[in-house]
């Protein structure tokens, strides 16, 4: 029986006999691979090719989390979410991207950063890797607010007690994967070794290697 530190995801790659990209969008694509299985059969696997994402759980001194409510067309919902964005530049340092998203979406800066959690958003159908940062010691950002557009132009911004978000997740009222993962992870950290025991902000990220 695997226990403790034995529980760990491990990288592995099976032979890709052929690959094509039947659709290329502005930021993501659909890839179709012919993959050889352990029994030597070759099967097709279609998935979203994604550059990766960052999320920011910004926690203030009153144990409130900065959240945004945004319309998401694919699921036909307005979802409460953490500030988040794509890793638009190959090899971009995810911490820099997280700082940018917190500024652009909420006009907030933070002095203290840690890695809260890393996860694959939908590993059966996408290669998207997501890193959630914990941001603390928050303050209003200087300068002009970033001009948002499209879905972001209609966003609602709020600071919600962490306990209320956890209750919403457990009751099924909140379903954004970054928010669900982030609020449960920070709650677990608070109940365990504390927030200062989290990984440093520049911790390695094998799923999306970057230059520090």
PDB file of C-alpha atoms in Angstrom:
ATOM      1  CA  UNK A   1       0.000   0.000   0.000  1.00  0.00           C
ATOM      2  CA  UNK A   2       1.379   3.392  -1.033  1.00  0.00           C
ATOM      3  CA  UNK A   3       1.530   5.919   1.774  1.00  0.00           C
ATOM      4  CA  UNK A   4       2.737   9.444   2.498  1.00  0.00           C
ATOM      5  CA  UNK A   5       5.476  10.573   0.147  1.00  0.00           C
ATOM      6  CA  UNK A   6       4.928   7.504  -2.041  1.00  0.00           C
ATOM      7  CA  UNK A   7       1.766   9.137  -3.442  1.00  0.00           C
ATOM      8  CA  UNK A   8       3.063  11.152  -6.363  1.00  0.00           C
ATOM      9  CA  UNK A   9       2.104  11.689  -9.997  1.00  0.00           C
ATOM     10  CA  UNK A  10       4.835  10.500 -12.350  1.00  0.00           C
ATOM     11  CA  UNK A  11       5.601  11.652 -15.905  1.00  0.00           C
ATOM     12  CA  UNK A  12       5.223   9.042 -18.632  1.00  0.00           C
ATOM     13  CA  UNK A  13       4.860   9.132 -22.400  1.00  0.00           C
ATOM     14  CA  UNK A  14       3.515   6.495 -24.757  1.00  0.00           C
ATOM     15  CA  UNK A  15       4.515   6.326 -28.405  1.00  0.00           C
ATOM     16  CA  UNK A  16       2.669   8.764 -30.649  1.00  0.00           C
ATOM     17  CA  UNK A  17       2.552   7.161 -34.089  1.00  0.00           C
ATOM     18  CA  UNK A  18       1.046  10.217 -35.797  1.00  0.00           C
ATOM     19  CA  UNK A  19      -0.286  13.614 -34.792  1.00  0.00           C
ATOM     20  CA  UNK A  20      -2.287  16.358 -36.452  1.00  0.00           C
ATOM     21  CA  UNK A  21      -3.972  19.622 -35.460  1.00  0.00           C
ATOM     22  CA  UNK A  22      -7.439  19.773 -37.040  1.00  0.00           C
ATOM     23  CA  UNK A  23      -8.262  23.090 -35.347  1.00  0.00           C
ATOM     24  CA  UNK A  24      -6.077  26.031 -34.338  1.00  0.00           C
ATOM     25  CA  UNK A  25      -7.713  28.808 -32.328  1.00  0.00           C
ATOM     26  CA  UNK A  26      -6.395  32.133 -31.116  1.00  0.00           C
ATOM     27  CA  UNK A  27      -4.961  30.704 -27.889  1.00  0.00           C
ATOM     28  CA  UNK A  28      -5.643  26.955 -27.882  1.00  0.00           C
ATOM     29  CA  UNK A  29      -5.891  24.149 -30.428  1.00  0.00           C
ATOM     30  CA  UNK A  30      -7.354  20.686 -30.857  1.00  0.00           C
ATOM     31  CA  UNK A  31      -4.768  17.950 -31.336  1.00  0.00           C
ATOM     32  CA  UNK A  32      -5.459  14.452 -32.579  1.00  0.00           C
ATOM     33  CA  UNK A  33      -2.811  11.832 -31.725  1.00  0.00           C
ATOM     34  CA  UNK A  34      -2.535   8.185 -32.730  1.00  0.00           C
ATOM     35  CA  UNK A  35      -1.210   6.547 -29.550  1.00  0.00           C
ATOM     36  CA  UNK A  36       0.173   3.030 -29.170  1.00  0.00           C
ATOM     37  CA  UNK A  37      -1.326   1.318 -26.109  1.00  0.00           C
ATOM     38  CA  UNK A  38       0.476  -1.236 -23.885  1.00  0.00           C
ATOM     39  CA  UNK A  39      -1.266  -4.048 -25.800  1.00  0.00           C
ATOM     40  CA  UNK A  40       0.250  -2.589 -29.037  1.00  0.00           C
ATOM     41  CA  UNK A  41      -3.127  -1.389 -30.325  1.00  0.00           C
ATOM     42  CA  UNK A  42      -3.118   2.144 -31.773  1.00  0.00           C
ATOM     43  CA  UNK A  43      -6.013   4.381 -30.739  1.00  0.00           C
ATOM     44  CA  UNK A  44      -6.931   8.009 -31.408  1.00  0.00           C
ATOM     45  CA  UNK A  45      -6.850  10.542 -28.596  1.00  0.00           C
ATOM     46  CA  UNK A  46      -8.277  14.022 -29.253  1.00  0.00           C
ATOM     47  CA  UNK A  47      -7.583  16.795 -26.751  1.00  0.00           C
ATOM     48  CA  UNK A  48      -7.244  20.523 -26.269  1.00  0.00           C
ATOM     49  CA  UNK A  49      -3.671  21.778 -26.562  1.00  0.00           C
ATOM     50  CA  UNK A  50      -3.402  24.578 -24.019  1.00  0.00           C
ATOM     51  CA  UNK A  51      -0.557  26.970 -23.038  1.00  0.00           C
ATOM     52  CA  UNK A  52      -1.317  26.685 -19.306  1.00  0.00           C
ATOM     53  CA  UNK A  53      -2.879  29.048 -16.778  1.00  0.00           C
ATOM     54  CA  UNK A  54      -2.294  30.791 -13.484  1.00  0.00           C
ATOM     55  CA  UNK A  55      -4.775  31.660 -10.727  1.00  0.00           C
ATOM     56  CA  UNK A  56      -4.328  33.943  -7.727  1.00  0.00           C
ATOM     57  CA  UNK A  57      -5.931  33.356  -4.356  1.00  0.00           C
ATOM     58  CA  UNK A  58      -5.535  36.822  -2.854  1.00  0.00           C
ATOM     59  CA  UNK A  59      -6.175  36.610   0.880  1.00  0.00           C
ATOM     60  CA  UNK A  60      -6.482  39.791   2.948  1.00  0.00           C
ATOM     61  CA  UNK A  61      -5.865  40.377   6.652  1.00  0.00           C
ATOM     62  CA  UNK A  62      -9.538  39.666   7.440  1.00  0.00           C
ATOM     63  CA  UNK A  63      -9.400  36.170   5.879  1.00  0.00           C
ATOM     64  CA  UNK A  64     -11.367  37.350   2.855  1.00  0.00           C
ATOM     65  CA  UNK A  65     -10.619  36.144  -0.677  1.00  0.00           C
ATOM     66  CA  UNK A  66     -10.731  38.418  -3.715  1.00  0.00           C
ATOM     67  CA  UNK A  67     -13.095  36.858  -6.260  1.00  0.00           C
ATOM     68  CA  UNK A  68     -14.571  37.826  -9.609  1.00  0.00           C
ATOM     69  CA  UNK A  69     -17.918  36.887 -11.134  1.00  0.00           C
ATOM     70  CA  UNK A  70     -17.594  36.351 -14.863  1.00  0.00           C
ATOM     71  CA  UNK A  71     -19.777  34.948 -17.651  1.00  0.00           C
ATOM     72  CA  UNK A  72     -18.431  31.734 -19.195  1.00  0.00           C
ATOM     73  CA  UNK A  73     -20.092  30.915 -22.500  1.00  0.00           C
ATOM     74  CA  UNK A  74     -19.184  27.185 -22.767  1.00  0.00           C
ATOM     75  CA  UNK A  75     -20.992  26.337 -19.510  1.00  0.00           C
ATOM     76  CA  UNK A  76     -23.664  29.090 -19.793  1.00  0.00           C
ATOM     77  CA  UNK A  77     -23.009  30.336 -16.267  1.00  0.00           C
ATOM     78  CA  UNK A  78     -21.699  33.337 -14.414  1.00  0.00           C
ATOM     79  CA  UNK A  79     -19.042  31.806 -12.185  1.00  0.00           C
ATOM     80  CA  UNK A  80     -17.287  33.159  -9.124  1.00  0.00           C
ATOM     81  CA  UNK A  81     -13.593  32.742  -9.867  1.00  0.00           C
ATOM     82  CA  UNK A  82     -10.118  33.685  -8.723  1.00  0.00           C
ATOM     83  CA  UNK A  83      -8.198  36.209 -10.847  1.00  0.00           C
ATOM     84  CA  UNK A  84      -6.662  34.071 -13.580  1.00  0.00           C
ATOM     85  CA  UNK A  85      -5.162  34.110 -17.038  1.00  0.00           C
ATOM     86  CA  UNK A  86      -3.302  32.232 -19.720  1.00  0.00           C
ATOM     87  CA  UNK A  87       0.452  31.805 -19.958  1.00  0.00           C
ATOM     88  CA  UNK A  88       0.503  33.614 -23.282  1.00  0.00           C
ATOM     89  CA  UNK A  89       4.287  33.628 -23.732  1.00  0.00           C
ATOM     90  CA  UNK A  90       6.124  30.307 -24.015  1.00  0.00           C
ATOM     91  CA  UNK A  91       8.394  29.833 -21.012  1.00  0.00           C
ATOM     92  CA  UNK A  92       6.930  32.847 -19.180  1.00  0.00           C
ATOM     93  CA  UNK A  93       7.567  32.896 -15.444  1.00  0.00           C
ATOM     94  CA  UNK A  94       4.137  32.054 -13.969  1.00  0.00           C
ATOM     95  CA  UNK A  95       4.684  34.416 -11.023  1.00  0.00           C
ATOM     96  CA  UNK A  96       4.989  37.342 -13.417  1.00  0.00           C
ATOM     97  CA  UNK A  97       1.785  36.261 -15.134  1.00  0.00           C
ATOM     98  CA  UNK A  98      -0.010  35.964 -11.783  1.00  0.00           C
ATOM     99  CA  UNK A  99       1.047  39.461 -10.735  1.00  0.00           C
ATOM    100  CA  UNK A 100      -0.160  40.810 -14.074  1.00  0.00           C
ATOM    101  CA  UNK A 101      -3.562  39.122 -13.774  1.00  0.00           C
ATOM    102  CA  UNK A 102      -4.104  40.391 -10.226  1.00  0.00           C
ATOM    103  CA  UNK A 103      -3.323  43.909 -11.399  1.00  0.00           C
ATOM    104  CA  UNK A 104      -5.351  43.789 -14.615  1.00  0.00           C
ATOM    105  CA  UNK A 105      -8.463  42.120 -13.232  1.00  0.00           C
ATOM    106  CA  UNK A 106      -8.604  43.620  -9.729  1.00  0.00           C
ATOM    107  CA  UNK A 107      -6.109  46.541  -9.670  1.00  0.00           C
ATOM    108  CA  UNK A 108      -4.444  44.955  -6.651  1.00  0.00           C
ATOM    109  CA  UNK A 109      -0.813  44.198  -5.807  1.00  0.00           C
ATOM    110  CA  UNK A 110       0.612  41.822  -3.190  1.00  0.00           C
ATOM    111  CA  UNK A 111       3.905  41.766  -1.301  1.00  0.00           C
ATOM    112  CA  UNK A 112       3.932  38.093  -0.279  1.00  0.00           C
ATOM    113  CA  UNK A 113       3.579  35.181  -2.700  1.00  0.00           C
ATOM    114  CA  UNK A 114       3.605  31.386  -2.365  1.00  0.00           C
ATOM    115  CA  UNK A 115       2.619  28.480  -4.589  1.00  0.00           C
ATOM    116  CA  UNK A 116      -0.651  27.094  -3.263  1.00  0.00           C
ATOM    117  CA  UNK A 117      -1.417  24.212  -5.643  1.00  0.00           C
ATOM    118  CA  UNK A 118      -0.696  22.824  -9.110  1.00  0.00           C
ATOM    119  CA  UNK A 119      -3.215  20.748 -11.050  1.00  0.00           C
ATOM    120  CA  UNK A 120      -4.320  19.583 -14.498  1.00  0.00           C
ATOM    121  CA  UNK A 121      -7.754  21.061 -15.177  1.00  0.00           C
ATOM    122  CA  UNK A 122      -9.163  18.202 -17.282  1.00  0.00           C
ATOM    123  CA  UNK A 123      -6.440  15.617 -17.977  1.00  0.00           C
ATOM    124  CA  UNK A 124      -8.724  13.311 -19.943  1.00  0.00           C
ATOM    125  CA  UNK A 125      -9.397  15.970 -22.569  1.00  0.00           C
ATOM    126  CA  UNK A 126      -6.849  18.781 -22.225  1.00  0.00           C
ATOM    127  CA  UNK A 127      -3.152  19.234 -21.450  1.00  0.00           C
ATOM    128  CA  UNK A 128      -3.858  22.469 -19.524  1.00  0.00           C
ATOM    129  CA  UNK A 129      -1.723  22.798 -16.396  1.00  0.00           C
ATOM    130  CA  UNK A 130      -2.772  25.335 -13.764  1.00  0.00           C
ATOM    131  CA  UNK A 131      -0.714  26.883 -10.969  1.00  0.00           C
ATOM    132  CA  UNK A 132      -2.533  28.623  -8.114  1.00  0.00           C
ATOM    133  CA  UNK A 133      -0.593  31.246  -6.193  1.00  0.00           C
ATOM    134  CA  UNK A 134      -1.395  32.524  -2.726  1.00  0.00           C
ATOM    135  CA  UNK A 135      -1.007  36.297  -2.549  1.00  0.00           C
ATOM    136  CA  UNK A 136      -0.981  38.176   0.781  1.00  0.00           C
ATOM    137  CA  UNK A 137      -0.258  41.662   2.110  1.00  0.00           C
ATOM    138  CA  UNK A 138      -2.588  43.184  -0.443  1.00  0.00           C
ATOM    139  CA  UNK A 139      -2.811  46.833  -1.460  1.00  0.00           C
ATOM    140  CA  UNK A 140      -4.413  48.901  -4.178  1.00  0.00           C
ATOM    141  CA  UNK A 141      -2.194  49.067  -7.265  1.00  0.00           C
ATOM    142  CA  UNK A 142      -0.783  52.391  -8.391  1.00  0.00           C
ATOM    143  CA  UNK A 143      -1.630  54.127 -11.631  1.00  0.00           C
ATOM    144  CA  UNK A 144      -4.570  53.874 -13.987  1.00  0.00           C
ATOM    145  CA  UNK A 145      -6.815  50.853 -13.974  1.00  0.00           C
ATOM    146  CA  UNK A 146      -6.256  48.386 -16.809  1.00  0.00           C
ATOM    147  CA  UNK A 147      -8.967  48.724 -19.465  1.00  0.00           C
ATOM    148  CA  UNK A 148     -10.831  45.428 -19.718  1.00  0.00           C
ATOM    149  CA  UNK A 149     -12.976  44.163 -22.602  1.00  0.00           C
ATOM    150  CA  UNK A 150     -15.252  41.321 -23.708  1.00  0.00           C
ATOM    151  CA  UNK A 151     -16.439  39.139 -20.787  1.00  0.00           C
ATOM    152  CA  UNK A 152     -14.103  40.933 -18.393  1.00  0.00           C
ATOM    153  CA  UNK A 153     -15.863  44.269 -19.007  1.00  0.00           C
ATOM    154  CA  UNK A 154     -18.900  42.877 -17.168  1.00  0.00           C
ATOM    155  CA  UNK A 155     -17.074  41.367 -14.177  1.00  0.00           C
ATOM    156  CA  UNK A 156     -18.186  41.808 -10.586  1.00  0.00           C
ATOM    157  CA  UNK A 157     -15.424  42.031  -7.966  1.00  0.00           C
ATOM    158  CA  UNK A 158     -15.876  41.139  -4.289  1.00  0.00           C
ATOM    159  CA  UNK A 159     -13.987  40.108  -1.169  1.00  0.00           C
ATOM    160  CA  UNK A 160     -15.687  37.105   0.417  1.00  0.00           C
ATOM    161  CA  UNK A 161     -14.831  35.402   3.737  1.00  0.00           C
ATOM    162  CA  UNK A 162     -12.870  32.224   3.095  1.00  0.00           C
ATOM    163  CA  UNK A 163     -15.292  30.204   5.242  1.00  0.00           C
ATOM    164  CA  UNK A 164     -18.224  31.319   3.080  1.00  0.00           C
ATOM    165  CA  UNK A 165     -16.454  30.168  -0.079  1.00  0.00           C
ATOM    166  CA  UNK A 166     -15.666  26.772   1.459  1.00  0.00           C
ATOM    167  CA  UNK A 167     -19.323  26.408   2.455  1.00  0.00           C
ATOM    168  CA  UNK A 168     -20.369  27.320  -1.083  1.00  0.00           C
ATOM    169  CA  UNK A 169     -18.049  24.724  -2.593  1.00  0.00           C
ATOM    170  CA  UNK A 170     -19.276  21.962  -0.280  1.00  0.00           C
ATOM    171  CA  UNK A 171     -22.903  22.902  -0.917  1.00  0.00           C
ATOM    172  CA  UNK A 172     -22.412  22.766  -4.685  1.00  0.00           C
ATOM    173  CA  UNK A 173     -23.034  26.482  -5.233  1.00  0.00           C
ATOM    174  CA  UNK A 174     -19.519  27.229  -6.525  1.00  0.00           C
ATOM    175  CA  UNK A 175     -17.910  25.182  -9.281  1.00  0.00           C
ATOM    176  CA  UNK A 176     -14.993  26.956 -10.922  1.00  0.00           C
ATOM    177  CA  UNK A 177     -12.062  24.488 -10.655  1.00  0.00           C
ATOM    178  CA  UNK A 178      -9.449  27.093  -9.723  1.00  0.00           C
ATOM    179  CA  UNK A 179     -11.633  28.522  -6.980  1.00  0.00           C
ATOM    180  CA  UNK A 180     -12.639  25.083  -5.661  1.00  0.00           C
ATOM    181  CA  UNK A 181      -9.026  23.881  -5.563  1.00  0.00           C
ATOM    182  CA  UNK A 182      -7.693  27.132  -4.165  1.00  0.00           C
ATOM    183  CA  UNK A 183     -10.098  27.659  -1.274  1.00  0.00           C
ATOM    184  CA  UNK A 184      -9.889  24.024  -0.163  1.00  0.00           C
ATOM    185  CA  UNK A 185      -6.084  24.028  -0.461  1.00  0.00           C
ATOM    186  CA  UNK A 186      -5.637  27.211   1.572  1.00  0.00           C
ATOM    187  CA  UNK A 187      -8.048  25.892   4.199  1.00  0.00           C
ATOM    188  CA  UNK A 188      -6.002  22.695   4.440  1.00  0.00           C
ATOM    189  CA  UNK A 189      -2.786  24.724   4.717  1.00  0.00           C
ATOM    190  CA  UNK A 190      -4.234  26.833   7.524  1.00  0.00           C
ATOM    191  CA  UNK A 191      -5.251  23.684   9.378  1.00  0.00           C
ATOM    192  CA  UNK A 192      -1.831  22.092   8.847  1.00  0.00           C
ATOM    193  CA  UNK A 193       1.645  23.626   8.756  1.00  0.00           C
ATOM    194  CA  UNK A 194       0.420  27.159   8.061  1.00  0.00           C
ATOM    195  CA  UNK A 195       0.685  29.409   5.031  1.00  0.00           C
ATOM    196  CA  UNK A 196       4.397  30.138   5.476  1.00  0.00           C
ATOM    197  CA  UNK A 197       5.054  26.414   5.018  1.00  0.00           C
ATOM    198  CA  UNK A 198       3.812  26.506   1.426  1.00  0.00           C
ATOM    199  CA  UNK A 199       6.218  26.238  -1.494  1.00  0.00           C
ATOM    200  CA  UNK A 200       8.060  29.428  -2.492  1.00  0.00           C
ATOM    201  CA  UNK A 201       6.653  31.483  -5.350  1.00  0.00           C
ATOM    202  CA  UNK A 202       9.463  30.404  -7.700  1.00  0.00           C
ATOM    203  CA  UNK A 203       9.132  26.679  -6.993  1.00  0.00           C
ATOM    204  CA  UNK A 204       9.808  24.470 -10.040  1.00  0.00           C
ATOM    205  CA  UNK A 205       6.801  23.525 -12.172  1.00  0.00           C
ATOM    206  CA  UNK A 206       7.672  20.491 -14.305  1.00  0.00           C
ATOM    207  CA  UNK A 207       4.351  20.657 -16.176  1.00  0.00           C
ATOM    208  CA  UNK A 208       5.248  24.122 -17.501  1.00  0.00           C
ATOM    209  CA  UNK A 209       9.006  24.723 -17.171  1.00  0.00           C
ATOM    210  CA  UNK A 210      10.025  28.367 -17.038  1.00  0.00           C
ATOM    211  CA  UNK A 211      13.022  30.611 -16.524  1.00  0.00           C
ATOM    212  CA  UNK A 212      13.128  32.178 -13.038  1.00  0.00           C
TER     213      UNK A 212
END
